[in-house]
mmCIF file of N, CA and C in Angstrom:
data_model
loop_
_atom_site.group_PDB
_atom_site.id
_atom_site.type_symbol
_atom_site.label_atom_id
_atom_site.label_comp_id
_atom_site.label_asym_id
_atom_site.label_seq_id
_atom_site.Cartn_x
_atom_site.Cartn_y
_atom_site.Cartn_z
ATOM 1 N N UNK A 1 -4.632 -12.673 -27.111
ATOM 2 C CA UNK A 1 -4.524 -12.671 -25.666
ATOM 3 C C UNK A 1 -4.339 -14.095 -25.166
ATOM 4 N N UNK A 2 -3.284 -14.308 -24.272
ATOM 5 C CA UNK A 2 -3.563 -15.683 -23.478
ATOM 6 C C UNK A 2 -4.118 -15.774 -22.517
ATOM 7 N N UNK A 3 -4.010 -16.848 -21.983
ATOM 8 C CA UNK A 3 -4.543 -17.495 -20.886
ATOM 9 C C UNK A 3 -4.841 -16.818 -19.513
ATOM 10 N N UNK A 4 -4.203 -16.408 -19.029
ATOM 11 C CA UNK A 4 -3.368 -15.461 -18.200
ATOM 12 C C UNK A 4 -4.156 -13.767 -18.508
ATOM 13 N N UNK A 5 -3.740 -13.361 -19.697
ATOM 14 C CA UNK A 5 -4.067 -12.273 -19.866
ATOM 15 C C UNK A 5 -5.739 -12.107 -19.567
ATOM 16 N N UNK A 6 -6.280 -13.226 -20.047
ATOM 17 C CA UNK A 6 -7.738 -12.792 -20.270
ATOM 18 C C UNK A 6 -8.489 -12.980 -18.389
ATOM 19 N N UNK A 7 -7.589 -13.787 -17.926
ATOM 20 C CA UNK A 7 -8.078 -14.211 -16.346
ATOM 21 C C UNK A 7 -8.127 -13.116 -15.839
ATOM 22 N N UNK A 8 -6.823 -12.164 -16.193
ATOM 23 C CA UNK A 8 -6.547 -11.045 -15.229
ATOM 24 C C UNK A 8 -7.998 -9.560 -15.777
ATOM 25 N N UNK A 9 -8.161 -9.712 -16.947
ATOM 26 C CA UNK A 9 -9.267 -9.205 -17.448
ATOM 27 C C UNK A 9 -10.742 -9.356 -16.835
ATOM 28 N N UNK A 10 -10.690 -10.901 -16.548
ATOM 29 C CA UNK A 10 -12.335 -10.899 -16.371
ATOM 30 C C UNK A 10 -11.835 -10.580 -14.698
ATOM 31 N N UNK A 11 -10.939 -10.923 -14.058
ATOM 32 C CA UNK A 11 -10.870 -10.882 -12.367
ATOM 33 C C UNK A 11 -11.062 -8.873 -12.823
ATOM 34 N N UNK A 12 -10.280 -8.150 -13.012
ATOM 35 C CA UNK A 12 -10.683 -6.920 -13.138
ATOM 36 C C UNK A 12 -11.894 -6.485 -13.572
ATOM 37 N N UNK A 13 -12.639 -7.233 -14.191
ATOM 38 C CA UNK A 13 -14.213 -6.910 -14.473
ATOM 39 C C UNK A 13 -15.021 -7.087 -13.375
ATOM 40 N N UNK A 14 -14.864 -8.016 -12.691
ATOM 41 C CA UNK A 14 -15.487 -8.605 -11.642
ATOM 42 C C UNK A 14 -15.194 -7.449 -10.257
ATOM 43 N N UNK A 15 -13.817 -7.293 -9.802
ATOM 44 C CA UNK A 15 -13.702 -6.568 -8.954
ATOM 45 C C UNK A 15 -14.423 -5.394 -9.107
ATOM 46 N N UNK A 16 -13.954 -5.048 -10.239
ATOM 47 C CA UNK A 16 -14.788 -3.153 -10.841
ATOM 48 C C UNK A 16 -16.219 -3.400 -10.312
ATOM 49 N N UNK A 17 -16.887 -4.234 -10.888
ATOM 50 C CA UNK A 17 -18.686 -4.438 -10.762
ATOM 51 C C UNK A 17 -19.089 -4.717 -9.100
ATOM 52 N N UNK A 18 -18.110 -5.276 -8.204
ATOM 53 C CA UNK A 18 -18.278 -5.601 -7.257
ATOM 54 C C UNK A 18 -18.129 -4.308 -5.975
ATOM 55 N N UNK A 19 -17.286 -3.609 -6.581
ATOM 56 C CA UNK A 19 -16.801 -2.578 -5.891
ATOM 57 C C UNK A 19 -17.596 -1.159 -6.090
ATOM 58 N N UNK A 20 -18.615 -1.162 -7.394
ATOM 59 C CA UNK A 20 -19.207 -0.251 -7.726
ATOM 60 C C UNK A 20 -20.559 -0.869 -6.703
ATOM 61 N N UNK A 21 -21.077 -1.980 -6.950
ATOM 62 C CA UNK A 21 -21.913 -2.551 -6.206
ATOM 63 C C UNK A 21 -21.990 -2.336 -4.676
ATOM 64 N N UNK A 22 -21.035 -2.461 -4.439
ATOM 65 C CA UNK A 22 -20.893 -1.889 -2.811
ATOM 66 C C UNK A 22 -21.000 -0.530 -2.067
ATOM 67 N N UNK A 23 -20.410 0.148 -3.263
ATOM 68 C CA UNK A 23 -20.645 1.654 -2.921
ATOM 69 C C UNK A 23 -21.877 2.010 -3.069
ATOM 70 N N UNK A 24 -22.306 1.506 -4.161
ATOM 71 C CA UNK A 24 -23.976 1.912 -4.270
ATOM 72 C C UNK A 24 -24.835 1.777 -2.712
ATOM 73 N N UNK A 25 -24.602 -0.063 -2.398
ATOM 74 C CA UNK A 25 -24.867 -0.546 -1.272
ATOM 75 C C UNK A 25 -24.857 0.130 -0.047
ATOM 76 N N UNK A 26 -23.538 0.721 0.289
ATOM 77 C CA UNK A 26 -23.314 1.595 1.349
ATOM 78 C C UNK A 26 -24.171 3.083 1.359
ATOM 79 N N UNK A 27 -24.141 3.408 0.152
ATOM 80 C CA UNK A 27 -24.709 4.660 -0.290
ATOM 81 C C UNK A 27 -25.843 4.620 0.338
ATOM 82 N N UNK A 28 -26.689 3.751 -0.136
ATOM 83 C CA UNK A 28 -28.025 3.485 0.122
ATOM 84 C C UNK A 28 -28.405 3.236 1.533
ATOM 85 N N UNK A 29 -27.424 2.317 2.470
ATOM 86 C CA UNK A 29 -27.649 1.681 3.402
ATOM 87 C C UNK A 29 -27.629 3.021 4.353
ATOM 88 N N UNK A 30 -26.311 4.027 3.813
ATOM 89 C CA UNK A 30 -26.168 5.529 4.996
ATOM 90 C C UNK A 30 -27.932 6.110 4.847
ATOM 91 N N UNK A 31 -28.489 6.170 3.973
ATOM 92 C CA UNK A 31 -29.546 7.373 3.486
ATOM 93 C C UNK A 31 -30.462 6.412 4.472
ATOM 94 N N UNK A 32 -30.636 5.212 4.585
ATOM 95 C CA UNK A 32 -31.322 4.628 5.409
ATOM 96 C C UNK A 32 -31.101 4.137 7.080
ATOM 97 N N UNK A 33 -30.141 4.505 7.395
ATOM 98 C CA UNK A 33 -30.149 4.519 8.337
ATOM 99 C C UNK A 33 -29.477 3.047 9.002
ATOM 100 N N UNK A 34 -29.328 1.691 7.981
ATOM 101 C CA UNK A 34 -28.796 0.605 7.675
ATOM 102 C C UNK A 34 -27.709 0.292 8.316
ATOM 103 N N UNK A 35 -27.404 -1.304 8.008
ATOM 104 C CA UNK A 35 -25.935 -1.408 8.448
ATOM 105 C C UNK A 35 -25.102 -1.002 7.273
ATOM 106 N N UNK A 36 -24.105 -0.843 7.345
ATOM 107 C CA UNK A 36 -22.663 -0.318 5.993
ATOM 108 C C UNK A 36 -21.751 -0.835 6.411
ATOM 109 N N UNK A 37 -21.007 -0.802 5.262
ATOM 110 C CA UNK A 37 -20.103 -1.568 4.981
ATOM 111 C C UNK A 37 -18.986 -0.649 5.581
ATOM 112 N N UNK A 38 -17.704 -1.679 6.133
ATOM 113 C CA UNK A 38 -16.284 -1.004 7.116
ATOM 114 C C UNK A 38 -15.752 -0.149 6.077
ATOM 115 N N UNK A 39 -15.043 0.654 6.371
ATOM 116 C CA UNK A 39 -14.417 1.683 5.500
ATOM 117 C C UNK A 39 -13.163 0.651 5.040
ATOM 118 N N UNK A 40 -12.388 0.309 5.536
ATOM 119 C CA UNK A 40 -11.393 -0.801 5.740
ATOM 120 C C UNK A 40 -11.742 -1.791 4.370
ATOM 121 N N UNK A 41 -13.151 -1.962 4.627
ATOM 122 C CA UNK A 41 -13.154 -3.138 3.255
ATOM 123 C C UNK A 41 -13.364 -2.534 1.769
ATOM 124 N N UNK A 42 -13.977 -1.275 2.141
ATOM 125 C CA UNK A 42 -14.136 -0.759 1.148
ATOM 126 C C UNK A 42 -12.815 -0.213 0.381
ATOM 127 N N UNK A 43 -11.823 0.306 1.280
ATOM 128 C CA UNK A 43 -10.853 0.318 0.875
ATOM 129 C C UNK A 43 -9.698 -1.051 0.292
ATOM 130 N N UNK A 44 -9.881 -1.592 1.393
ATOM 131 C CA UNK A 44 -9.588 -2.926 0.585
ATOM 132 C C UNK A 44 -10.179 -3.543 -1.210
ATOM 133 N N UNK A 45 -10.991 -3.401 -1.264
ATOM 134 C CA UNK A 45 -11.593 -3.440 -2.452
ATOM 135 C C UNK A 45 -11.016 -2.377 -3.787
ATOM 136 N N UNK A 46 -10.606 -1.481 -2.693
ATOM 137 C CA UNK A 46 -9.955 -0.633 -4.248
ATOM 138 C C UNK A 46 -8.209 -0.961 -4.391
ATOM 139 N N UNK A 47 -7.511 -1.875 -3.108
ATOM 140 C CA UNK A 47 -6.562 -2.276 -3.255
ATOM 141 C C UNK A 47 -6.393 -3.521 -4.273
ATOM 142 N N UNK A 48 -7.574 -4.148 -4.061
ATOM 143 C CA UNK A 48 -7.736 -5.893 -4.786
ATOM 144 C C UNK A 48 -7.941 -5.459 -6.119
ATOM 145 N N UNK A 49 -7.958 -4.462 -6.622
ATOM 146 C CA UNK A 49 -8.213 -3.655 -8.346
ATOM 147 C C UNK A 49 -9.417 -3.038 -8.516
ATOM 148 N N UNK A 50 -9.918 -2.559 -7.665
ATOM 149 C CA UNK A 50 -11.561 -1.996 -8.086
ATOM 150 C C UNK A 50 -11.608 -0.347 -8.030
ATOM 151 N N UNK A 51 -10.368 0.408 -7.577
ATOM 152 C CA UNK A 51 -9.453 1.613 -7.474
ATOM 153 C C UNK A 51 -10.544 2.936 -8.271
ATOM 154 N N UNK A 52 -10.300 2.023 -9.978
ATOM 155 C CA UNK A 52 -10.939 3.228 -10.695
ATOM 156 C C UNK A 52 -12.313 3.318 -10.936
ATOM 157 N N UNK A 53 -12.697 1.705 -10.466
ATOM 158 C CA UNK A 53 -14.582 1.610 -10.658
ATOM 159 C C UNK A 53 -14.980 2.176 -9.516
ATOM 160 N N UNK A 54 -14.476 2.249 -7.661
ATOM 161 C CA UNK A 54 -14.704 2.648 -7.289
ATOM 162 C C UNK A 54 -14.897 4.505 -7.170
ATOM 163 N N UNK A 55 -13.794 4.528 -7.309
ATOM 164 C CA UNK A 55 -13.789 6.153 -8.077
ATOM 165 C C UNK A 55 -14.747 6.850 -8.552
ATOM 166 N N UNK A 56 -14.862 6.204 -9.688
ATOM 167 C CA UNK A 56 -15.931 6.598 -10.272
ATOM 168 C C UNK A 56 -17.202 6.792 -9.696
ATOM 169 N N UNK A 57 -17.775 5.562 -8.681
ATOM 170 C CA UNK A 57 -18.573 5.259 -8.483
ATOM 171 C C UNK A 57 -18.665 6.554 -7.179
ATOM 172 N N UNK A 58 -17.946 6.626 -6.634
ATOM 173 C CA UNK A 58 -17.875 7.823 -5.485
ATOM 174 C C UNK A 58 -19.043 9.137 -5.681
ATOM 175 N N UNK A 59 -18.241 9.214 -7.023
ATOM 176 C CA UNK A 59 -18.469 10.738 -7.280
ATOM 177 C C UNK A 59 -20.050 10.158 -7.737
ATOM 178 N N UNK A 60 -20.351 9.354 -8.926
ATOM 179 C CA UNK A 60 -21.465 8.825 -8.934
ATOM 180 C C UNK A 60 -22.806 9.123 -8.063
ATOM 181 N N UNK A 61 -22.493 8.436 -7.053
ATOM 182 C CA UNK A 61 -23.546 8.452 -6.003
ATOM 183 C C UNK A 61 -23.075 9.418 -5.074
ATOM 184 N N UNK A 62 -22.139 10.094 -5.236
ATOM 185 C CA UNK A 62 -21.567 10.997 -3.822
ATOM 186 C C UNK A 62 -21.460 10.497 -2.385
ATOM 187 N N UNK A 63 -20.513 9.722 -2.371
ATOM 188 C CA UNK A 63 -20.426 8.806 -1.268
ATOM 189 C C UNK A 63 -18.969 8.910 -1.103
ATOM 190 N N UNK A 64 -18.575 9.102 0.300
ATOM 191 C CA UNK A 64 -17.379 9.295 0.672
ATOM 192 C C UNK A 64 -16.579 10.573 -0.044
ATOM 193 N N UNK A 65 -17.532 10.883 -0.524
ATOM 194 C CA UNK A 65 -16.307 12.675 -0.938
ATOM 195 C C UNK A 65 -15.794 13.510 -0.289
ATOM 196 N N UNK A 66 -15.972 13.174 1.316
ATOM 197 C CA UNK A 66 -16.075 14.073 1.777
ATOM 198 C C UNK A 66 -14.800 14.079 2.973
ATOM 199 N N UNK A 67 -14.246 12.253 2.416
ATOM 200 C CA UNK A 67 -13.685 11.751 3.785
ATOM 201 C C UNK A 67 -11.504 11.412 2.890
ATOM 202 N N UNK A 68 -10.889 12.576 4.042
ATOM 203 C CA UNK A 68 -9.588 12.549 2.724
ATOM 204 C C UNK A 68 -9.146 10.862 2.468
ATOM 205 N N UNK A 69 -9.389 10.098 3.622
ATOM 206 C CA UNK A 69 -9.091 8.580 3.134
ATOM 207 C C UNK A 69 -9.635 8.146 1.788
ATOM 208 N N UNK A 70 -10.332 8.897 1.535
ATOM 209 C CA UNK A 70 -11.515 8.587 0.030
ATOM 210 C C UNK A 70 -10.683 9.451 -0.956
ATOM 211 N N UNK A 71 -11.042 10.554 -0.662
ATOM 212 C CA UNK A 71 -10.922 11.627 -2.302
ATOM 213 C C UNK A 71 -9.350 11.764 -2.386
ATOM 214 N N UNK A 72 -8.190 11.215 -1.248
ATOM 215 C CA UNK A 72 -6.894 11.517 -1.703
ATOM 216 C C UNK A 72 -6.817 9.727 -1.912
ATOM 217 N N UNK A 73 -7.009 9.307 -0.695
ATOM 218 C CA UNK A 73 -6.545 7.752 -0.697
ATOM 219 C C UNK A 73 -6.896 6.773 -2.218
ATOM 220 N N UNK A 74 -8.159 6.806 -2.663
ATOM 221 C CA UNK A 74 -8.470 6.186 -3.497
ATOM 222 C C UNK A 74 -7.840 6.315 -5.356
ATOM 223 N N UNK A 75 -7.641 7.756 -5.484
ATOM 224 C CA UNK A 75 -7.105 8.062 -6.240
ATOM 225 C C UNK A 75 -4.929 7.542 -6.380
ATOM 226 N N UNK A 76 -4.700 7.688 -4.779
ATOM 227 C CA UNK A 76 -3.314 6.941 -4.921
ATOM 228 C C UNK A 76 -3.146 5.700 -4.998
ATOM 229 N N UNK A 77 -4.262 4.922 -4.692
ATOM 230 C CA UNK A 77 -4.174 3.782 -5.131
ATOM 231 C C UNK A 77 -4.242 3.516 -6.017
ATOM 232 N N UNK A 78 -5.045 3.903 -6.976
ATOM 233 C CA UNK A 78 -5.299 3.725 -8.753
ATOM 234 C C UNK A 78 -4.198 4.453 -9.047
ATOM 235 N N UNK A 79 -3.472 5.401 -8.890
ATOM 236 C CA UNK A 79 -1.966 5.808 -9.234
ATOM 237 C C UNK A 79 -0.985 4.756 -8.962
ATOM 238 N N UNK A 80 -0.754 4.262 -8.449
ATOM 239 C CA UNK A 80 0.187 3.175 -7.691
ATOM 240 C C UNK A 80 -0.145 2.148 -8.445
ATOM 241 N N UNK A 81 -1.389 1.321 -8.667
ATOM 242 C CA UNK A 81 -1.402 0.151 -9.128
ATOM 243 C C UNK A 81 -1.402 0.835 -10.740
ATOM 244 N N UNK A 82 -1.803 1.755 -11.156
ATOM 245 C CA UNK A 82 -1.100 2.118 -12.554
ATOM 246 C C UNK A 82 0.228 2.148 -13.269
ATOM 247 N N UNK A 83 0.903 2.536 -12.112
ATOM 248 C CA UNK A 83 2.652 3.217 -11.865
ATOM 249 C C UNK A 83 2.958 1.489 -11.924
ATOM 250 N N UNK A 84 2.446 0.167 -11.436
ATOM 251 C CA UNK A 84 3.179 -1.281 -11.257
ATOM 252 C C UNK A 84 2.760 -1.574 -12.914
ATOM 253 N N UNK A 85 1.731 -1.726 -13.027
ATOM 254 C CA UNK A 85 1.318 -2.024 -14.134
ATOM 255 C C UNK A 85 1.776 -1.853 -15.094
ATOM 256 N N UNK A 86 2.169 -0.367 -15.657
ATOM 257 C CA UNK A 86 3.401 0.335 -16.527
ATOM 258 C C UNK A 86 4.752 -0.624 -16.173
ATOM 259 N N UNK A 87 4.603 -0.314 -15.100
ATOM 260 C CA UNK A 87 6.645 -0.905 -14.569
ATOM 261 C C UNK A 87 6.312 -2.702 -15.033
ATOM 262 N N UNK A 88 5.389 -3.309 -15.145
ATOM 263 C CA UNK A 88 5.347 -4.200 -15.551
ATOM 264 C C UNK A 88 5.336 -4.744 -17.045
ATOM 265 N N UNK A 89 4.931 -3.876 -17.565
ATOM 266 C CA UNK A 89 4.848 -3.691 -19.050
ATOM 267 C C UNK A 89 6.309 -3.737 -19.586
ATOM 268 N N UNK A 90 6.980 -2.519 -18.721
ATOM 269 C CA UNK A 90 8.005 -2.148 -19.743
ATOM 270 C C UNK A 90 9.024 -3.073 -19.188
ATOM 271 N N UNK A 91 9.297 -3.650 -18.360
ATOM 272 C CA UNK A 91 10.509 -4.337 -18.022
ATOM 273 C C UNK A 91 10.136 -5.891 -18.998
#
């Protein structure tokens, strides 16, 4: 792996953990009654690469399943940045 390759690795580790972190966060913050986090950023966060940790993390804690910006939106984003990724590979 180079230089490059491994940056884009740990930045995708980081986003994933950050984005699972937040959902938890929000999760917690709704059951309490708390401030939460904008839907906007949260979505943002699955644009910046955190797509499939967030995902995961959804169903996880059951947070946002309920909202179609979530259970359709989040999933086309991790389709889409999959679909570049491929197209990046192969060209």
């Amino acid at each position: 792996m180079d230089r490059i390759q491994i940056g884009l690795l740990i930045y995708w580790v980081l986003i994933s953990l950050i984005s699972v972190a937040v959902c938890a966060w929000d999760k917690r913050q709704a059951k309490k009654g708390g401030r939460r986090v904008p839907e906007n950023t949260l979505l943002l966060l699955c644009v910046l690469g955190g797509s499939a940790a967030f995902w995961a993390a959804m169903y996880r804690f059951h947070h946002k399943t309920r909202k179609p910006k979530f259970y359709l939106g989040v999933p086309a984003i991790l389709l889409a940045q999959v679909a570049i990724a491929i197209w990046l590979l192969v060209r």
